mmCIF file with all atom_site columns, C-alpha atoms in Angstrom:
data_model
loop_
_atom_site.group_PDB
_atom_site.id
_atom_site.type_symbol
_atom_site.label_atom_id
_atom_site.label_alt_id
_atom_site.label_comp_id
_atom_site.label_asym_id
_atom_site.label_entity_id
_atom_site.label_seq_id
_atom_site.pdbx_PDB_ins_code
_atom_site.Cartn_x
_atom_site.Cartn_y
_atom_site.Cartn_z
_atom_site.occupancy
_atom_site.B_iso_or_equiv
_atom_site.pdbx_formal_charge
_atom_site.auth_seq_id
_atom_site.auth_comp_id
_atom_site.auth_asym_id
_atom_site.auth_atom_id
_atom_site.pdbx_PDB_model_num
ATOM 1   C CA . UNK A 1 1   ? -13.523 -22.585 0.084   1.00 93.00 ? 266 UNK A CA 1
ATOM 2   C CA . UNK A 1 2   ? -13.598 -20.463 3.236   1.00 96.00 ? 267 UNK A CA 1
ATOM 3   C CA . UNK A 1 3   ? -14.117 -16.813 2.698   1.00 97.00 ? 268 UNK A CA 1
ATOM 4   C CA . UNK A 1 4   ? -13.592 -13.866 5.188   1.00 98.00 ? 269 UNK A CA 1
ATOM 5   C CA . UNK A 1 5   ? -14.569 -10.349 4.501   1.00 98.00 ? 270 UNK A CA 1
ATOM 6   C CA . UNK A 1 6   ? -12.291 -7.760  6.262   1.00 97.00 ? 271 UNK A CA 1
ATOM 7   C CA . UNK A 1 7   ? -12.661 -4.002  6.495   1.00 93.00 ? 272 UNK A CA 1
ATOM 8   C CA . UNK A 1 8   ? -13.563 -2.050  3.421   1.00 96.00 ? 273 UNK A CA 1
ATOM 9   C CA . UNK A 1 9   ? -12.189 -3.967  0.290   1.00 97.00 ? 274 UNK A CA 1
ATOM 10  C CA . UNK A 1 10  ? -10.270 -6.851  1.659   1.00 98.00 ? 275 UNK A CA 1
ATOM 11  C CA . UNK A 1 11  ? -11.182 -10.434 1.106   1.00 98.00 ? 276 UNK A CA 1
ATOM 12  C CA . UNK A 1 12  ? -9.350  -13.613 2.365   1.00 98.00 ? 277 UNK A CA 1
ATOM 13  C CA . UNK A 1 13  ? -9.910  -16.920 0.669   1.00 98.00 ? 278 UNK A CA 1
ATOM 14  C CA . UNK A 1 14  ? -8.762  -20.253 2.085   1.00 98.00 ? 279 UNK A CA 1
ATOM 15  C CA . UNK A 1 15  ? -8.789  -23.773 0.900   1.00 97.00 ? 280 UNK A CA 1
ATOM 16  C CA . UNK A 1 16  ? -6.910  -26.992 2.009   1.00 96.00 ? 281 UNK A CA 1
ATOM 17  C CA . UNK A 1 17  ? -4.475  -24.746 3.960   1.00 95.00 ? 282 UNK A CA 1
ATOM 18  C CA . UNK A 1 18  ? -3.722  -22.278 1.086   1.00 97.00 ? 283 UNK A CA 1
ATOM 19  C CA . UNK A 1 19  ? -4.489  -18.610 1.593   1.00 98.00 ? 284 UNK A CA 1
ATOM 20  C CA . UNK A 1 20  ? -5.149  -16.007 -0.956  1.00 98.00 ? 285 UNK A CA 1
ATOM 21  C CA . UNK A 1 21  ? -5.846  -12.333 -0.032  1.00 98.00 ? 286 UNK A CA 1
ATOM 22  C CA . UNK A 1 22  ? -7.319  -9.781  -2.233  1.00 98.00 ? 287 UNK A CA 1
ATOM 23  C CA . UNK A 1 23  ? -6.712  -5.989  -1.536  1.00 98.00 ? 288 UNK A CA 1
ATOM 24  C CA . UNK A 1 24  ? -5.244  -5.883  1.934   1.00 98.00 ? 289 UNK A CA 1
ATOM 25  C CA . UNK A 1 25  ? -5.421  -2.080  2.300   1.00 97.00 ? 290 UNK A CA 1
ATOM 26  C CA . UNK A 1 26  ? -4.884  0.286   5.040   1.00 96.00 ? 291 UNK A CA 1
ATOM 27  C CA . UNK A 1 27  ? -8.595  0.004   6.222   1.00 95.00 ? 292 UNK A CA 1
ATOM 28  C CA . UNK A 1 28  ? -8.167  -3.701  6.952   1.00 94.00 ? 293 UNK A CA 1
ATOM 29  C CA . UNK A 1 29  ? -5.074  -4.006  9.214   1.00 92.00 ? 294 UNK A CA 1
ATOM 30  C CA . UNK A 1 30  ? -2.497  -6.758  9.300   1.00 94.00 ? 295 UNK A CA 1
ATOM 31  C CA . UNK A 1 31  ? -4.606  -9.787  10.239  1.00 96.00 ? 296 UNK A CA 1
ATOM 32  C CA . UNK A 1 32  ? -5.812  -10.683 6.798   1.00 97.00 ? 297 UNK A CA 1
ATOM 33  C CA . UNK A 1 33  ? -2.152  -11.415 5.783   1.00 98.00 ? 298 UNK A CA 1
ATOM 34  C CA . UNK A 1 34  ? -1.358  -13.776 8.521   1.00 97.00 ? 299 UNK A CA 1
ATOM 35  C CA . UNK A 1 35  ? -0.226  -17.039 6.788   1.00 96.00 ? 300 UNK A CA 1
ATOM 36  C CA . UNK A 1 36  ? -0.980  -15.614 3.390   1.00 98.00 ? 301 UNK A CA 1
ATOM 37  C CA . UNK A 1 37  ? 0.526   -17.572 0.371   1.00 98.00 ? 302 UNK A CA 1
ATOM 38  C CA . UNK A 1 38  ? -0.483  -15.070 -2.398  1.00 98.00 ? 303 UNK A CA 1
ATOM 39  C CA . UNK A 1 39  ? -1.987  -11.586 -2.653  1.00 98.00 ? 304 UNK A CA 1
ATOM 40  C CA . UNK A 1 40  ? -3.981  -9.970  -5.545  1.00 98.00 ? 305 UNK A CA 1
ATOM 41  C CA . UNK A 1 41  ? -3.810  -6.307  -5.791  1.00 98.00 ? 306 UNK A CA 1
ATOM 42  C CA . UNK A 1 42  ? -6.606  -4.628  -7.895  1.00 98.00 ? 307 UNK A CA 1
ATOM 43  C CA . UNK A 1 43  ? -4.868  -1.180  -7.985  1.00 98.00 ? 308 UNK A CA 1
ATOM 44  C CA . UNK A 1 44  ? -2.463  1.154   -6.256  1.00 97.00 ? 309 UNK A CA 1
ATOM 45  C CA . UNK A 1 45  ? -4.682  3.218   -3.937  1.00 97.00 ? 310 UNK A CA 1
ATOM 46  C CA . UNK A 1 46  ? -3.812  2.691   -0.192  1.00 97.00 ? 311 UNK A CA 1
ATOM 47  C CA . UNK A 1 47  ? -7.210  1.635   0.835   1.00 97.00 ? 312 UNK A CA 1
ATOM 48  C CA . UNK A 1 48  ? -6.602  -1.446  -1.421  1.00 98.00 ? 313 UNK A CA 1
ATOM 49  C CA . UNK A 1 49  ? -2.879  -2.159  -0.790  1.00 97.00 ? 314 UNK A CA 1
ATOM 50  C CA . UNK A 1 50  ? -0.986  -1.292  2.375   1.00 97.00 ? 315 UNK A CA 1
ATOM 51  C CA . UNK A 1 51  ? 2.595   -1.711  0.986   1.00 97.00 ? 316 UNK A CA 1
ATOM 52  C CA . UNK A 1 52  ? 4.097   -1.660  4.414   1.00 96.00 ? 317 UNK A CA 1
ATOM 53  C CA . UNK A 1 53  ? 1.897   -4.512  5.679   1.00 97.00 ? 318 UNK A CA 1
ATOM 54  C CA . UNK A 1 54  ? 2.560   -6.597  2.470   1.00 97.00 ? 319 UNK A CA 1
ATOM 55  C CA . UNK A 1 55  ? 6.268   -5.970  2.824   1.00 97.00 ? 320 UNK A CA 1
ATOM 56  C CA . UNK A 1 56  ? 6.164   -7.222  6.304   1.00 96.00 ? 321 UNK A CA 1
ATOM 57  C CA . UNK A 1 57  ? 4.166   -10.295 5.278   1.00 97.00 ? 322 UNK A CA 1
ATOM 58  C CA . UNK A 1 58  ? 6.940   -11.065 2.542   1.00 96.00 ? 323 UNK A CA 1
ATOM 59  C CA . UNK A 1 59  ? 9.569   -10.786 5.170   1.00 95.00 ? 324 UNK A CA 1
ATOM 60  C CA . UNK A 1 60  ? 7.904   -13.318 7.309   1.00 95.00 ? 325 UNK A CA 1
ATOM 61  C CA . UNK A 1 61  ? 7.155   -15.614 4.277   1.00 96.00 ? 326 UNK A CA 1
ATOM 62  C CA . UNK A 1 62  ? 9.690   -15.226 1.498   1.00 95.00 ? 327 UNK A CA 1
ATOM 63  C CA . UNK A 1 63  ? 7.543   -17.463 -0.760  1.00 96.00 ? 328 UNK A CA 1
ATOM 64  C CA . UNK A 1 64  ? 4.571   -15.143 -0.622  1.00 97.00 ? 329 UNK A CA 1
ATOM 65  C CA . UNK A 1 65  ? 3.660   -13.938 -4.122  1.00 98.00 ? 330 UNK A CA 1
ATOM 66  C CA . UNK A 1 66  ? 1.973   -10.703 -5.024  1.00 98.00 ? 331 UNK A CA 1
ATOM 67  C CA . UNK A 1 67  ? 0.006   -10.317 -8.330  1.00 98.00 ? 332 UNK A CA 1
ATOM 68  C CA . UNK A 1 68  ? -0.707  -6.843  -9.782  1.00 97.00 ? 333 UNK A CA 1
ATOM 69  C CA . UNK A 1 69  ? -1.175  -4.912  -13.053 1.00 97.00 ? 334 UNK A CA 1
ATOM 70  C CA . UNK A 1 70  ? 2.042   -3.573  -14.460 1.00 94.00 ? 335 UNK A CA 1
ATOM 71  C CA . UNK A 1 71  ? 0.729   -0.070  -13.867 1.00 93.00 ? 336 UNK A CA 1
ATOM 72  C CA . UNK A 1 72  ? 0.498   -0.865  -10.270 1.00 94.00 ? 337 UNK A CA 1
ATOM 73  C CA . UNK A 1 73  ? 3.705   -2.658  -9.907  1.00 87.00 ? 338 UNK A CA 1
ATOM 74  C CA . UNK A 1 74  ? 5.773   0.539   -9.468  1.00 87.00 ? 339 UNK A CA 1
ATOM 75  C CA . UNK A 1 75  ? 3.900   1.184   -6.165  1.00 92.00 ? 340 UNK A CA 1
ATOM 76  C CA . UNK A 1 76  ? 5.310   -2.294  -5.072  1.00 95.00 ? 341 UNK A CA 1
ATOM 77  C CA . UNK A 1 77  ? 8.796   -1.808  -6.046  1.00 92.00 ? 342 UNK A CA 1
ATOM 78  C CA . UNK A 1 78  ? 10.087  -2.536  -2.659  1.00 91.00 ? 343 UNK A CA 1
ATOM 79  C CA . UNK A 1 79  ? 8.677   -6.035  -2.863  1.00 94.00 ? 344 UNK A CA 1
ATOM 80  C CA . UNK A 1 80  ? 11.054  -6.973  -5.674  1.00 92.00 ? 345 UNK A CA 1
ATOM 81  C CA . UNK A 1 81  ? 10.857  -10.518 -7.109  1.00 93.00 ? 346 UNK A CA 1
ATOM 82  C CA . UNK A 1 82  ? 7.754   -11.190 -5.073  1.00 96.00 ? 347 UNK A CA 1
ATOM 83  C CA . UNK A 1 83  ? 5.700   -9.253  -7.549  1.00 97.00 ? 348 UNK A CA 1
ATOM 84  C CA . UNK A 1 84  ? 4.312   -10.879 -10.758 1.00 97.00 ? 349 UNK A CA 1
ATOM 85  C CA . UNK A 1 85  ? 2.590   -8.587  -13.317 1.00 96.00 ? 350 UNK A CA 1
ATOM 86  C CA . UNK A 1 86  ? -0.652  -9.516  -14.888 1.00 97.00 ? 351 UNK A CA 1
ATOM 87  C CA . UNK A 1 87  ? -2.923  -7.957  -17.511 1.00 97.00 ? 352 UNK A CA 1
ATOM 88  C CA . UNK A 1 88  ? -6.569  -8.026  -18.216 1.00 97.00 ? 353 UNK A CA 1
ATOM 89  C CA . UNK A 1 89  ? -7.482  -11.291 -19.912 1.00 97.00 ? 354 UNK A CA 1
ATOM 90  C CA . UNK A 1 90  ? -4.782  -13.196 -18.198 1.00 98.00 ? 355 UNK A CA 1
ATOM 91  C CA . UNK A 1 91  ? -5.484  -16.524 -16.431 1.00 98.00 ? 356 UNK A CA 1
ATOM 92  C CA . UNK A 1 92  ? -3.043  -17.717 -13.755 1.00 98.00 ? 357 UNK A CA 1
ATOM 93  C CA . UNK A 1 93  ? -2.667  -19.666 -10.549 1.00 98.00 ? 358 UNK A CA 1
ATOM 94  C CA . UNK A 1 94  ? -2.188  -17.841 -7.269  1.00 98.00 ? 359 UNK A CA 1
ATOM 95  C CA . UNK A 1 95  ? -1.583  -20.123 -4.119  1.00 97.00 ? 360 UNK A CA 1
ATOM 96  C CA . UNK A 1 96  ? -3.197  -22.988 -6.099  1.00 97.00 ? 361 UNK A CA 1
ATOM 97  C CA . UNK A 1 97  ? -6.343  -20.993 -6.910  1.00 98.00 ? 362 UNK A CA 1
ATOM 98  C CA . UNK A 1 98  ? -7.386  -20.490 -10.544 1.00 98.00 ? 363 UNK A CA 1
ATOM 99  C CA . UNK A 1 99  ? -7.592  -16.693 -11.156 1.00 98.00 ? 364 UNK A CA 1
ATOM 100 C CA . UNK A 1 100 ? -8.642  -14.566 -14.240 1.00 98.00 ? 365 UNK A CA 1
ATOM 101 C CA . UNK A 1 101 ? -8.126  -10.873 -14.514 1.00 98.00 ? 366 UNK A CA 1
ATOM 102 C CA . UNK A 1 102 ? -10.742 -8.501  -15.988 1.00 98.00 ? 367 UNK A CA 1
ATOM 103 C CA . UNK A 1 103 ? -11.280 -4.747  -16.801 1.00 97.00 ? 368 UNK A CA 1
ATOM 104 C CA . UNK A 1 104 ? -8.206  -2.643  -16.817 1.00 95.00 ? 369 UNK A CA 1
ATOM 105 C CA . UNK A 1 105 ? -8.965  0.933   -15.510 1.00 97.00 ? 370 UNK A CA 1
ATOM 106 C CA . UNK A 1 106 ? -10.205 2.465   -12.284 1.00 97.00 ? 371 UNK A CA 1
ATOM 107 C CA . UNK A 1 107 ? -13.665 3.985   -12.509 1.00 97.00 ? 372 UNK A CA 1
ATOM 108 C CA . UNK A 1 108 ? -13.814 7.666   -13.244 1.00 96.00 ? 373 UNK A CA 1
ATOM 109 C CA . UNK A 1 109 ? -13.609 9.997   -10.108 1.00 95.00 ? 374 UNK A CA 1
ATOM 110 C CA . UNK A 1 110 ? -13.605 13.229  -12.052 1.00 95.00 ? 375 UNK A CA 1
ATOM 111 C CA . UNK A 1 111 ? -12.459 14.070  -15.663 1.00 94.00 ? 376 UNK A CA 1
ATOM 112 C CA . UNK A 1 112 ? -9.529  15.998  -14.232 1.00 96.00 ? 377 UNK A CA 1
ATOM 113 C CA . UNK A 1 113 ? -8.321  13.105  -12.024 1.00 95.00 ? 378 UNK A CA 1
ATOM 114 C CA . UNK A 1 114 ? -6.210  10.577  -14.106 1.00 94.00 ? 379 UNK A CA 1
ATOM 115 C CA . UNK A 1 115 ? -7.462  7.033   -14.188 1.00 95.00 ? 380 UNK A CA 1
ATOM 116 C CA . UNK A 1 116 ? -5.077  4.398   -12.717 1.00 96.00 ? 381 UNK A CA 1
ATOM 117 C CA . UNK A 1 117 ? -4.866  0.717   -13.630 1.00 97.00 ? 382 UNK A CA 1
ATOM 118 C CA . UNK A 1 118 ? -7.419  -1.520  -12.055 1.00 98.00 ? 383 UNK A CA 1
ATOM 119 C CA . UNK A 1 119 ? -8.047  -5.296  -12.429 1.00 98.00 ? 384 UNK A CA 1
ATOM 120 C CA . UNK A 1 120 ? -10.985 -7.161  -11.281 1.00 98.00 ? 385 UNK A CA 1
ATOM 121 C CA . UNK A 1 121 ? -10.217 -10.818 -10.197 1.00 98.00 ? 386 UNK A CA 1
ATOM 122 C CA . UNK A 1 122 ? -12.376 -13.958 -10.747 1.00 98.00 ? 387 UNK A CA 1
ATOM 123 C CA . UNK A 1 123 ? -11.327 -16.761 -8.378  1.00 98.00 ? 388 UNK A CA 1
ATOM 124 C CA . UNK A 1 124 ? -12.027 -20.325 -9.216  1.00 97.00 ? 389 UNK A CA 1
ATOM 125 C CA . UNK A 1 125 ? -14.807 -19.053 -11.593 1.00 96.00 ? 390 UNK A CA 1
ATOM 126 C CA . UNK A 1 126 ? -16.830 -18.424 -8.438  1.00 97.00 ? 391 UNK A CA 1
ATOM 127 C CA . UNK A 1 127 ? -15.826 -15.291 -6.509  1.00 98.00 ? 392 UNK A CA 1
ATOM 128 C CA . UNK A 1 128 ? -15.525 -11.873 -8.260  1.00 98.00 ? 393 UNK A CA 1
ATOM 129 C CA . UNK A 1 129 ? -13.773 -8.790  -6.766  1.00 98.00 ? 394 UNK A CA 1
ATOM 130 C CA . UNK A 1 130 ? -13.935 -5.908  -9.103  1.00 98.00 ? 395 UNK A CA 1
ATOM 131 C CA . UNK A 1 131 ? -11.628 -3.472  -7.191  1.00 98.00 ? 396 UNK A CA 1
ATOM 132 C CA . UNK A 1 132 ? -12.714 -0.012  -7.934  1.00 98.00 ? 397 UNK A CA 1
ATOM 133 C CA . UNK A 1 133 ? -14.717 -0.574  -11.136 1.00 98.00 ? 398 UNK A CA 1
ATOM 134 C CA . UNK A 1 134 ? -17.934 -1.959  -12.391 1.00 98.00 ? 399 UNK A CA 1
ATOM 135 C CA . UNK A 1 135 ? -16.267 -4.043  -15.107 1.00 97.00 ? 400 UNK A CA 1
ATOM 136 C CA . UNK A 1 136 ? -18.069 -7.470  -15.265 1.00 96.00 ? 401 UNK A CA 1
ATOM 137 C CA . UNK A 1 137 ? -16.355 -10.735 -15.939 1.00 97.00 ? 402 UNK A CA 1
ATOM 138 C CA . UNK A 1 138 ? -18.166 -11.200 -19.294 1.00 94.00 ? 403 UNK A CA 1
ATOM 139 C CA . UNK A 1 139 ? -19.652 -14.684 -19.857 1.00 91.00 ? 404 UNK A CA 1
ATOM 140 C CA . UNK A 1 140 ? -18.807 -15.938 -16.416 1.00 94.00 ? 405 UNK A CA 1
ATOM 141 C CA . UNK A 1 141 ? -21.358 -17.536 -14.180 1.00 95.00 ? 406 UNK A CA 1
ATOM 142 C CA . UNK A 1 142 ? -20.443 -15.875 -10.922 1.00 98.00 ? 407 UNK A CA 1
ATOM 143 C CA . UNK A 1 143 ? -21.532 -17.475 -7.766  1.00 97.00 ? 408 UNK A CA 1
ATOM 144 C CA . UNK A 1 144 ? -20.291 -14.781 -5.255  1.00 98.00 ? 409 UNK A CA 1
ATOM 145 C CA . UNK A 1 145 ? -19.972 -11.071 -6.273  1.00 98.00 ? 410 UNK A CA 1
ATOM 146 C CA . UNK A 1 146 ? -18.469 -8.343  -4.116  1.00 98.00 ? 411 UNK A CA 1
ATOM 147 C CA . UNK A 1 147 ? -20.191 -5.211  -5.182  1.00 98.00 ? 412 UNK A CA 1
ATOM 148 C CA . UNK A 1 148 ? -18.753 -1.740  -4.314  1.00 98.00 ? 413 UNK A CA 1
ATOM 149 C CA . UNK A 1 149 ? -21.289 0.265   -2.411  1.00 98.00 ? 414 UNK A CA 1
ATOM 150 C CA . UNK A 1 150 ? -19.848 3.760   -1.538  1.00 97.00 ? 415 UNK A CA 1
ATOM 151 C CA . UNK A 1 151 ? -16.950 5.683   -3.000  1.00 96.00 ? 416 UNK A CA 1
ATOM 152 C CA . UNK A 1 152 ? -16.306 9.114   -4.794  1.00 94.00 ? 417 UNK A CA 1
ATOM 153 C CA . UNK A 1 153 ? -16.467 7.340   -7.994  1.00 96.00 ? 418 UNK A CA 1
ATOM 154 C CA . UNK A 1 154 ? -19.936 5.632   -7.744  1.00 96.00 ? 419 UNK A CA 1
ATOM 155 C CA . UNK A 1 155 ? -23.478 6.242   -7.153  1.00 96.00 ? 420 UNK A CA 1
ATOM 156 C CA . UNK A 1 156 ? -25.798 3.628   -5.747  1.00 97.00 ? 421 UNK A CA 1
ATOM 157 C CA . UNK A 1 157 ? -27.785 3.102   -8.907  1.00 98.00 ? 422 UNK A CA 1
ATOM 158 C CA . UNK A 1 158 ? -24.598 2.026   -10.624 1.00 98.00 ? 423 UNK A CA 1
ATOM 159 C CA . UNK A 1 159 ? -23.941 -0.568  -7.948  1.00 98.00 ? 424 UNK A CA 1
ATOM 160 C CA . UNK A 1 160 ? -27.472 -2.039  -8.305  1.00 98.00 ? 425 UNK A CA 1
ATOM 161 C CA . UNK A 1 161 ? -27.111 -2.108  -12.123 1.00 98.00 ? 426 UNK A CA 1
ATOM 162 C CA . UNK A 1 162 ? -23.726 -3.865  -11.790 1.00 98.00 ? 427 UNK A CA 1
ATOM 163 C CA . UNK A 1 163 ? -25.248 -6.568  -9.666  1.00 98.00 ? 428 UNK A CA 1
ATOM 164 C CA . UNK A 1 164 ? -28.132 -6.996  -12.029 1.00 98.00 ? 429 UNK A CA 1
ATOM 165 C CA . UNK A 1 165 ? -25.675 -7.243  -15.020 1.00 97.00 ? 430 UNK A CA 1
ATOM 166 C CA . UNK A 1 166 ? -23.453 -9.883  -13.391 1.00 98.00 ? 431 UNK A CA 1
ATOM 167 C CA . UNK A 1 167 ? -26.420 -11.869 -12.066 1.00 97.00 ? 432 UNK A CA 1
ATOM 168 C CA . UNK A 1 168 ? -24.563 -13.651 -9.257  1.00 98.00 ? 433 UNK A CA 1
ATOM 169 C CA . UNK A 1 169 ? -26.147 -16.255 -6.997  1.00 97.00 ? 434 UNK A CA 1
ATOM 170 C CA . UNK A 1 170 ? -25.337 -14.002 -3.991  1.00 98.00 ? 435 UNK A CA 1
ATOM 171 C CA . UNK A 1 171 ? -23.577 -10.535 -3.552  1.00 98.00 ? 436 UNK A CA 1
ATOM 172 C CA . UNK A 1 172 ? -21.794 -9.067  -0.578  1.00 98.00 ? 437 UNK A CA 1
ATOM 173 C CA . UNK A 1 173 ? -20.900 -5.306  0.072   1.00 98.00 ? 438 UNK A CA 1
ATOM 174 C CA . UNK A 1 174 ? -17.500 -4.091  -0.900  1.00 98.00 ? 439 UNK A CA 1
ATOM 175 C CA . UNK A 1 175 ? -15.830 -0.634  -0.404  1.00 98.00 ? 440 UNK A CA 1
ATOM 176 C CA . UNK A 1 176 ? -18.051 -0.082  2.564   1.00 97.00 ? 441 UNK A CA 1
ATOM 177 C CA . UNK A 1 177 ? -15.374 1.503   4.891   1.00 95.00 ? 442 UNK A CA 1
ATOM 178 C CA . UNK A 1 178 ? -16.343 5.065   4.169   1.00 93.00 ? 443 UNK A CA 1
ATOM 179 C CA . UNK A 1 179 ? -19.953 4.607   5.255   1.00 95.00 ? 444 UNK A CA 1
ATOM 180 C CA . UNK A 1 180 ? -21.467 5.441   8.798   1.00 96.00 ? 445 UNK A CA 1
ATOM 181 C CA . UNK A 1 181 ? -24.259 3.416   10.204  1.00 95.00 ? 446 UNK A CA 1
ATOM 182 C CA . UNK A 1 182 ? -27.001 5.576   8.662   1.00 97.00 ? 447 UNK A CA 1
ATOM 183 C CA . UNK A 1 183 ? -25.518 5.436   5.118   1.00 96.00 ? 448 UNK A CA 1
ATOM 184 C CA . UNK A 1 184 ? -25.017 1.683   5.453   1.00 97.00 ? 449 UNK A CA 1
ATOM 185 C CA . UNK A 1 185 ? -28.688 1.203   6.341   1.00 97.00 ? 450 UNK A CA 1
ATOM 186 C CA . UNK A 1 186 ? -29.704 3.038   3.169   1.00 97.00 ? 451 UNK A CA 1
ATOM 187 C CA . UNK A 1 187 ? -27.288 1.179   0.941   1.00 98.00 ? 452 UNK A CA 1
ATOM 188 C CA . UNK A 1 188 ? -28.438 -2.101  2.294   1.00 98.00 ? 453 UNK A CA 1
ATOM 189 C CA . UNK A 1 189 ? -31.975 -1.416  2.052   1.00 98.00 ? 454 UNK A CA 1
ATOM 190 C CA . UNK A 1 190 ? -31.800 -0.431  -1.653  1.00 98.00 ? 455 UNK A CA 1
ATOM 191 C CA . UNK A 1 191 ? -29.443 -3.274  -2.717  1.00 98.00 ? 456 UNK A CA 1
ATOM 192 C CA . UNK A 1 192 ? -31.336 -5.817  -0.799  1.00 97.00 ? 457 UNK A CA 1
ATOM 193 C CA . UNK A 1 193 ? -34.495 -4.736  -2.497  1.00 98.00 ? 458 UNK A CA 1
ATOM 194 C CA . UNK A 1 194 ? -33.226 -3.972  -6.082  1.00 98.00 ? 459 UNK A CA 1
ATOM 195 C CA . UNK A 1 195 ? -30.054 -5.922  -6.776  1.00 97.00 ? 460 UNK A CA 1
ATOM 196 C CA . UNK A 1 196 ? -31.900 -9.044  -8.186  1.00 96.00 ? 461 UNK A CA 1
ATOM 197 C CA . UNK A 1 197 ? -29.826 -11.351 -5.982  1.00 98.00 ? 462 UNK A CA 1
ATOM 198 C CA . UNK A 1 198 ? -29.318 -12.561 -2.420  1.00 98.00 ? 463 UNK A CA 1
ATOM 199 C CA . UNK A 1 199 ? -27.484 -9.461  -1.058  1.00 98.00 ? 464 UNK A CA 1
ATOM 200 C CA . UNK A 1 200 ? -25.859 -8.984  2.359   1.00 98.00 ? 465 UNK A CA 1
ATOM 201 C CA . UNK A 1 201 ? -23.509 -6.732  4.192   1.00 98.00 ? 466 UNK A CA 1
ATOM 202 C CA . UNK A 1 202 ? -20.885 -8.657  6.117   1.00 97.00 ? 467 UNK A CA 1
ATOM 203 C CA . UNK A 1 203 ? -19.440 -7.074  9.353   1.00 96.00 ? 468 UNK A CA 1
ATOM 204 C CA . UNK A 1 204 ? -15.519 -7.080  9.214   1.00 95.00 ? 469 UNK A CA 1
ATOM 205 C CA . UNK A 1 205 ? -14.173 -10.297 10.095  1.00 96.00 ? 470 UNK A CA 1
ATOM 206 C CA . UNK A 1 206 ? -17.148 -12.403 9.087   1.00 97.00 ? 471 UNK A CA 1
ATOM 207 C CA . UNK A 1 207 ? -16.355 -15.838 7.675   1.00 97.00 ? 472 UNK A CA 1
ATOM 208 C CA . UNK A 1 208 ? -18.573 -17.988 5.360   1.00 95.00 ? 473 UNK A CA 1
ATOM 209 C CA . UNK A 1 209 ? -18.097 -21.243 3.555   1.00 90.00 ? 474 UNK A CA 1
#
């Protein structure tokens, strides 16, 4: 598998010509969706799904399929039959990749802010993208974890404990689009020292195999 980390929370996975994109939000531009066969949406917030960009991708490729929680699907109404609803605990194929869905709710921003639906996705039993949550894929031996590092709903200690709980072979920063250079340096220093795994921050557009 070929993995590219785009801005903020967007990850593109490629294998044998098939392209799966997770959370192509407004911080990541249109490029991640070029040639996409399937899209996984963790939740409705615009930094995780740019509905206009996904609609354009569907127009270019009518066979493109989008997978999201039923609670998120109303945000994607304009995509019509392209959308398939999935729930926590479901396993399915997207662009030929084996995917399982975990969690169910966005992390708490504030008690007075309603929580929206959020799914984490485990791809091929190897790559885990939690969206805006710290819900682990219980019992899974995760090879590559994307760990959220900065948001109104988290503190860094929680990100560290999440990485320790999942115990992946490697971890990469996720949800990093709201950090400046100074903040990123602090985050990377602490996660690199305390996460218990091989942690790295990937500049947007970085591709690894």
